[in-house]
Coordinates of C-alpha atoms in Angstrom, one line a residue:
M1 CA 153.2 65.9 -74.3
P2 CA 151.2 68.2 -76.7
V3 CA 148.8 66.6 -79.2
L4 CA 149.8 68.9 -82.0
P5 CA 153.3 70.0 -82.7
E6 CA 154.2 73.5 -81.7
V7 CA 154.3 76.1 -84.6
P8 CA 156.7 79.1 -84.4
A9 CA 154.9 82.4 -83.9
A10 CA 156.1 83.8 -87.2
A11 CA 154.5 81.0 -89.1
T12 CA 151.1 81.6 -87.6
S13 CA 150.6 85.0 -89.2
T14 CA 147.5 85.0 -91.5
G15 CA 148.4 88.3 -93.3
S16 CA 150.5 88.5 -96.4
A17 CA 154.3 88.8 -96.3
A18 CA 154.3 92.5 -97.1
P19 CA 154.1 94.5 -93.9
D20 CA 152.3 97.5 -95.5
S21 CA 149.6 95.4 -97.2
E22 CA 146.9 96.4 -94.7
G23 CA 145.8 99.3 -96.8
A24 CA 145.5 97.1 -99.8
S25 CA 143.3 94.5 -98.0
A26 CA 141.2 97.3 -96.6
G27 CA 140.7 98.7 -100.1
A28 CA 139.7 95.2 -101.4
S29 CA 137.1 94.8 -98.6
S30 CA 135.6 98.2 -99.2
A31 CA 135.4 97.4 -103.0
A32 CA 133.5 94.2 -102.1
E33 CA 131.1 96.2 -99.9
A34 CA 130.5 98.7 -102.7
A35 CA 129.6 95.9 -105.1
T36 CA 126.9 94.6 -102.7
P37 CA 123.5 96.0 -103.7
A38 CA 121.4 97.9 -101.1
P39 CA 118.5 95.9 -99.8
V40 CA 115.1 96.7 -101.3
A41 CA 112.2 97.2 -98.9
R42 CA 109.6 94.5 -99.7
I43 CA 107.1 95.6 -97.0
T44 CA 106.0 99.2 -97.2
E45 CA 103.1 101.2 -95.9
S46 CA 101.4 100.8 -99.4
N47 CA 101.4 97.0 -99.3
F48 CA 101.1 96.2 -95.5
A49 CA 98.0 97.0 -93.4
A50 CA 97.0 96.6 -89.8
F51 CA 93.3 96.1 -89.0
P52 CA 91.9 96.5 -85.4
L53 CA 90.0 93.5 -84.2
Q54 CA 88.2 92.5 -81.0
I55 CA 87.5 88.8 -80.2
T56 CA 85.2 87.6 -77.3
V57 CA 85.9 84.2 -75.9
T58 CA 84.5 82.2 -73.0
G59 CA 86.5 79.6 -71.2
T60 CA 88.5 78.7 -68.1
Y61 CA 91.5 81.0 -67.3
A62 CA 93.9 78.4 -68.8
Q63 CA 91.8 78.1 -72.0
V64 CA 91.7 81.9 -72.4
L65 CA 95.5 82.1 -72.0
E66 CA 96.0 79.2 -74.4
F67 CA 93.8 81.0 -77.0
V68 CA 95.8 84.2 -76.6
A69 CA 99.0 82.3 -77.0
S70 CA 97.7 80.7 -80.2
L71 CA 96.6 84.1 -81.6
Q72 CA 100.1 85.4 -81.2
S73 CA 101.9 82.4 -82.5
G74 CA 99.6 81.4 -85.4
S75 CA 100.1 81.7 -89.1
R76 CA 98.5 85.1 -89.2
L77 CA 100.4 88.0 -87.7
F78 CA 98.3 89.2 -84.7
L79 CA 99.4 91.6 -81.9
V80 CA 97.4 91.4 -78.7
H81 CA 97.3 94.8 -77.0
G82 CA 94.5 94.3 -74.5
I83 CA 92.6 91.7 -72.6
D84 CA 89.5 92.5 -70.4
T85 CA 88.1 89.6 -68.4
A86 CA 85.0 89.1 -66.3
Q87 CA 83.3 86.1 -64.7
A88 CA 80.9 84.5 -67.2
S89 CA 77.3 85.0 -66.1
G90 CA 76.0 82.0 -64.3
E91 CA 79.3 80.1 -64.5
E92 CA 81.7 80.2 -61.5
T93 CA 84.7 78.7 -63.3
L94 CA 84.4 80.4 -66.7
L95 CA 85.6 83.8 -67.8
D96 CA 84.4 86.1 -70.6
A97 CA 87.4 87.6 -72.2
I98 CA 87.5 90.4 -74.8
I99 CA 90.8 90.4 -76.6
S100 CA 91.7 93.4 -78.6
G101 CA 94.6 93.7 -81.0
L102 CA 95.8 94.3 -84.6
V103 CA 95.8 91.7 -87.4
Y104 CA 98.4 92.4 -90.1
S105 CA 98.0 91.6 -93.7
L106 CA 99.8 92.2 -97.0
V107 CA 97.7 94.2 -99.5
A108 CA 97.7 93.3 -103.1
A109 CA 99.0 95.9 -105.5
A110 CA 96.3 97.9 -107.2
T111 CA 95.7 96.9 -110.8
T112 CA 94.7 99.4 -113.5
S113 CA 91.8 98.5 -115.8
V114 CA 92.0 99.3 -119.5
G115 CA 88.9 100.4 -121.3

């Protein structure tokens, strides 16, 4: 026994009663699309800058990886593009790591001075 009563196929149509109304509904949707304004680019090359940065850290392998993960998931946009590691001098369990990457920042608009 079905939970819901069966509905005849003709009653399940979601379109209008007029069979040639497809053109009218397509016209209405294109009019709605035309009314939608184009997005405005908020980030451009004039207000967004990338600065190269190198950071040297010393720690265990796990600590260095945790530091790199925190760089890439922190509040400041930072893209790591290189890591060089070497055993720390005199320390068998520690690494010196040089992390290179780019830090991104919004640049304030230039103001003109009067006078």
